[in-house]
């Protein structure tokens, strides 16, 4: 059985490296460091899941999520938003823009692995 | 005088009496037979009762053995469940520790990934924001000539207005990581000296944590602070070497 593909989107090389360490053994990973790269990668590679940072220069994760939901080819891809902004209004906005789940930084590594597994099984 | 009616009466009485006696004797015989039969039955019932008592004792012993066996099995099951819980707890602890080590590895890797100051400072910023969870901090270097602190970079603070608190200088001289509760000076959460060898070359001051941290630095955060104290200091020092003596940090042929 082919492995699931996860698109990692973050402008922080440290976060991308951490996510790669935690998930690289079990999944095929693609990386993007801004919103535009993320949208291109999502359309071209049709990942099974997207881990999406919210605060990025240029296009924010909220905007990326909205555009993903507007396109037929990417509308159904589950999105987990990963952000330092853990306040309720931000989480609410994430869900309004169409994210599937939410993780706050610093990332709880066990929680990340658990949510990724849950989204890919669902 | 005639005695015939009297004789016949007596005869009659005698016959009836005899008949009666015979009936009684027959009845007695029946009763004796019945009594014998009852005694026989009683003996048989007593024997049966004895046998049943023996069987009952055997069943009770068996039941007791099975109760003991059940108790042993229940204790064994409880023991195995306890072992499972311990293994499960241990697994969770090991998984948590593995993930903590992954964070430390990532931080260390990033700090040794470049000799360019801007990149190293960016790596330190990312470690503090994404791995520790602070969005207000300052990285200071010690100016040896002025023996004062100089701001290298900051995040979440107004760099133009920010001035090092005199208490930071005192913390600099102590050379040890200080973690404050929420009542630290100027809402300082932690002061991390940057140490190369035995020299304190600077300091990282954390001023606040992200809301989801609830104002607390955990064990992993303290380990990351300890890592930054040494490895961030070395990384910054190497960038200085790179700037001043590029040949010293050139790749070996």
Coordinates of N, CA and C in Angstrom, one line a residue, chain B residues 142-241:
Chain B
X142 N 27.3 40.9 25.1 CA 28.1 41.7 26.0 C 29.1 42.5 25.3
X143 N 29.1 43.8 25.5 CA 30.1 44.6 24.9 C 31.3 44.7 25.9
X144 N 32.4 44.0 25.5 CA 33.5 43.9 26.5 C 34.1 45.2 26.9
X145 N 34.2 46.1 25.9 CA 34.8 47.4 26.2 C 34.0 48.3 27.1
X146 N 32.7 48.3 26.8 CA 31.8 49.1 27.7 C 31.3 48.3 28.9
X147 N 31.5 47.0 28.8 CA 31.0 46.1 29.9 C 29.5 46.3 30.1
X148 N 28.9 46.3 28.9 CA 27.4 46.6 29.0 C 26.7 45.6 28.0
X149 N 25.4 45.7 28.0 CA 24.7 44.8 27.1 C 24.3 45.6 25.9
X150 N 24.4 44.9 24.8 CA 24.0 45.5 23.5 C 22.9 44.6 22.9
X151 N 21.9 45.2 22.3 CA 20.8 44.4 21.8 C 21.2 43.9 20.4
X152 N 21.2 42.6 20.2 CA 21.6 41.9 18.9 C 20.3 41.9 18.1
X153 N 19.3 41.4 18.7 CA 18.0 41.3 18.0 C 16.9 41.1 19.0
X154 N 15.7 41.4 18.6 CA 14.6 41.2 19.5 C 13.3 40.7 18.7
X155 N 12.3 40.3 19.5 CA 11.1 39.9 18.8 C 9.9 40.3 19.7
X156 N 8.9 41.0 19.2 CA 7.8 41.4 20.0 C 8.0 42.6 20.9
X157 N 9.2 43.1 20.9 CA 9.5 44.3 21.7 C 9.8 45.5 20.8
X158 N 9.6 46.7 21.3 CA 9.9 47.9 20.6 C 11.4 48.1 20.7
X159 N 12.2 47.7 19.7 CA 13.7 47.8 19.9 C 14.2 49.2 20.1
X160 N 13.5 50.2 19.6 CA 14.0 51.5 19.7 C 13.8 52.0 21.2
X161 N 12.7 51.5 21.8 CA 12.5 52.0 23.2 C 13.1 51.1 24.3
X162 N 13.5 49.9 23.8 CA 13.9 48.9 24.8 C 15.3 49.2 25.4
X163 N 15.4 49.2 26.7 CA 16.7 49.3 27.3 C 16.9 48.2 28.3
X164 N 18.1 47.7 28.4 CA 18.3 46.6 29.3 C 18.2 47.0 30.8
X165 N 17.4 46.3 31.5 CA 17.2 46.6 32.9 C 18.5 46.3 33.7
X166 N 18.8 47.2 34.6 CA 20.1 46.9 35.4 C 20.1 45.6 36.0
X167 N 18.9 45.1 36.4 CA 18.9 43.7 37.0 C 19.4 42.7 36.0
X168 N 19.3 42.9 34.7 CA 19.7 42.0 33.7 C 21.3 41.9 33.8
X169 N 21.9 43.0 34.1 CA 23.4 43.0 34.2 C 23.8 42.2 35.4
X170 N 23.0 42.3 36.4 CA 23.3 41.4 37.6 C 23.2 40.0 37.3
X171 N 22.1 39.7 36.5 CA 21.9 38.3 36.1 C 23.0 37.8 35.2
X172 N 23.5 38.7 34.4 CA 24.6 38.4 33.4 C 25.8 38.0 34.2
X173 N 26.1 38.7 35.3 CA 27.3 38.4 36.1 C 27.1 37.1 36.8
X174 N 25.9 36.7 37.2 CA 25.7 35.4 37.9 C 26.0 34.3 37.0
X175 N 25.7 34.5 35.7 CA 26.1 33.4 34.7 C 25.2 32.2 34.8
X176 N 24.1 32.3 35.4 CA 23.2 31.0 35.5 C 21.9 31.3 35.0
X177 N 21.3 30.3 34.4 CA 19.9 30.4 33.9 C 18.9 30.7 35.1
X178 N 18.1 31.7 34.9 CA 17.1 32.1 35.9 C 15.8 32.0 35.3
X179 N 14.9 31.2 36.0 CA 13.5 31.1 35.6 C 12.7 31.8 36.7
X180 N 11.8 32.7 36.2 CA 11.1 33.5 37.2 C 9.6 33.1 37.2
X181 N 8.9 33.3 38.3 CA 7.5 33.1 38.2 C 6.9 34.3 37.5
X182 N 5.6 34.4 37.5 CA 5.0 35.4 36.8 C 5.2 36.8 37.4
X183 N 5.9 36.9 38.5 CA 6.2 38.2 39.1 C 7.6 38.6 38.9
X184 N 8.3 38.1 37.9 CA 9.7 38.4 37.7 C 9.8 39.9 37.3
X185 N 11.1 40.5 37.4 CA 11.2 41.9 37.1 C 10.8 42.2 35.7
X186 N 10.0 43.2 35.5 CA 9.5 43.6 34.2 C 8.9 42.5 33.5
X187 N 8.2 41.7 34.1 CA 7.5 40.4 33.6 C 8.5 39.6 32.9
X188 N 9.8 39.6 33.4 CA 10.8 38.7 32.8 C 10.4 37.2 33.2
X189 N 10.4 36.4 32.2 CA 10.1 35.0 32.5 C 11.3 34.1 32.7
X190 N 12.4 34.4 31.9 CA 13.6 33.7 32.0 C 14.8 34.5 31.5
X191 N 15.9 34.3 32.1 CA 17.1 35.0 31.6 C 18.1 33.9 31.4
X192 N 18.6 33.8 30.2 CA 19.5 32.7 29.7 C 20.8 33.2 29.4
X193 N 21.9 33.1 30.2 CA 23.2 33.6 29.8 C 23.8 32.8 28.7
X194 N 24.4 33.5 27.8 CA 25.1 32.8 26.7 C 26.6 32.6 27.1
X195 N 27.0 31.4 27.2 CA 28.2 31.0 27.8 C 29.1 30.3 26.9
X196 N 30.3 30.8 26.6 CA 31.3 30.1 25.8 C 32.5 29.9 26.7
X197 N 32.7 28.6 26.9 CA 33.8 28.2 27.9 C 33.3 28.7 29.3
X198 N 34.1 29.6 29.9 CA 33.6 30.1 31.2 C 33.2 31.5 31.1
X199 N 33.2 32.0 29.9 CA 32.8 33.5 29.7 C 31.4 33.6 29.3
X200 N 30.7 34.6 30.0 CA 29.4 35.0 29.7 C 29.5 36.0 28.6
X201 N 29.0 35.7 27.4 CA 29.2 36.6 26.2 C 27.9 37.3 25.9
X202 N 26.8 37.0 26.6 CA 25.6 37.6 26.3 C 24.4 37.0 27.1
X203 N 23.2 37.3 26.7 CA 22.1 36.9 27.5 C 20.8 36.9 26.6
X204 N 20.0 35.9 26.8 CA 18.7 35.9 26.2 C 17.6 36.2 27.2
X205 N 16.8 37.2 27.0 CA 15.8 37.6 28.0 C 14.4 37.3 27.4
X206 N 13.7 36.4 28.1 CA 12.3 36.0 27.6 C 11.4 36.8 28.5
X207 N 10.4 37.6 27.8 CA 9.6 38.5 28.6 C 8.1 37.9 28.7
X208 N 7.7 37.1 27.9 CA 6.4 36.5 28.1 C 6.3 35.3 27.3
X209 N 5.3 34.4 27.7 CA 5.1 33.2 27.0 C 3.7 33.3 26.3
X210 N 3.6 32.4 25.3 CA 2.3 32.3 24.6 C 1.2 31.9 25.6
X211 N -0.1 32.4 25.3 CA -1.1 32.1 26.3 C -1.3 30.7 26.6
X212 N -1.1 29.8 25.6 CA -1.4 28.4 25.9 C -0.3 27.7 26.8
X213 N 0.8 28.5 27.1 CA 1.8 28.0 28.0 C 1.4 28.2 29.4
X214 N 0.4 29.1 29.6 CA -0.1 29.4 31.0 C 1.0 29.8 31.9
X215 N 1.9 30.6 31.4 CA 3.0 31.2 32.2 C 4.0 30.3 32.7
X216 N 4.0 29.0 32.3 CA 4.9 28.1 32.9 C 5.9 27.5 31.9
X217 N 7.2 27.4 32.3 CA 8.2 26.7 31.5 C 8.3 25.3 32.1
X218 N 8.2 24.3 31.2 CA 8.2 22.9 31.6 C 9.6 22.4 31.6
X219 N 9.7 21.1 31.8 CA 11.1 20.4 31.9 C 11.8 20.6 30.5
X220 N 11.1 20.3 29.4 CA 11.7 20.4 28.1 C 12.1 21.9 27.8
X221 N 11.3 22.8 28.2 CA 11.7 24.2 28.0 C 13.0 24.5 28.7
X222 N 13.1 24.0 30.0 CA 14.4 24.3 30.7 C 15.6 23.6 30.0
X223 N 15.3 22.4 29.4 CA 16.4 21.8 28.7 C 16.8 22.6 27.5
X224 N 15.8 23.1 26.8 CA 16.0 24.0 25.6 C 16.8 25.3 26.1
X225 N 16.4 25.8 27.2 CA 17.2 27.0 27.7 C 18.6 26.7 27.9
X226 N 18.8 25.5 28.5 CA 20.2 25.1 28.8 C 21.0 24.9 27.5
X227 N 20.3 24.3 26.5 CA 20.9 24.1 25.2 C 21.3 25.4 24.6
X228 N 20.4 26.4 24.6 CA 20.6 27.7 24.1 C 21.8 28.4 24.8
X229 N 21.8 28.2 26.1 CA 22.9 28.9 26.9 C 24.2 28.5 26.3
X230 N 24.4 27.3 25.9 CA 25.8 26.9 25.4 C 25.8 27.0 23.9
X231 N 24.9 26.3 23.3 CA 25.1 26.2 21.8 C 24.7 27.4 21.0
X232 N 23.8 28.2 21.5 CA 23.5 29.5 20.8 C 24.7 30.4 21.0
X233 N 25.3 30.3 22.2 CA 26.5 31.2 22.5 C 27.6 30.8 21.5
X234 N 27.8 29.5 21.4 CA 28.9 29.0 20.5 C 28.6 29.4 19.1
X235 N 27.4 29.3 18.6 CA 27.0 29.6 17.3 C 27.2 31.0 17.0
X236 N 26.8 31.9 17.9 CA 27.0 33.4 17.7 C 28.5 33.7 17.6
X237 N 29.2 33.0 18.5 CA 30.7 33.2 18.6 C 31.3 32.8 17.3
X238 N 30.9 31.7 16.7 CA 31.4 31.3 15.4 C 31.1 32.2 14.3
X239 N 29.9 32.9 14.4 CA 29.6 33.8 13.3 C 30.6 35.0 13.4
X240 N 30.9 35.3 14.7 CA 31.9 36.4 14.8 C 33.2 36.1 14.2
X241 N 33.6 34.8 14.5 CA 34.9 34.3 13.9 C 34.8 34.4 12.4

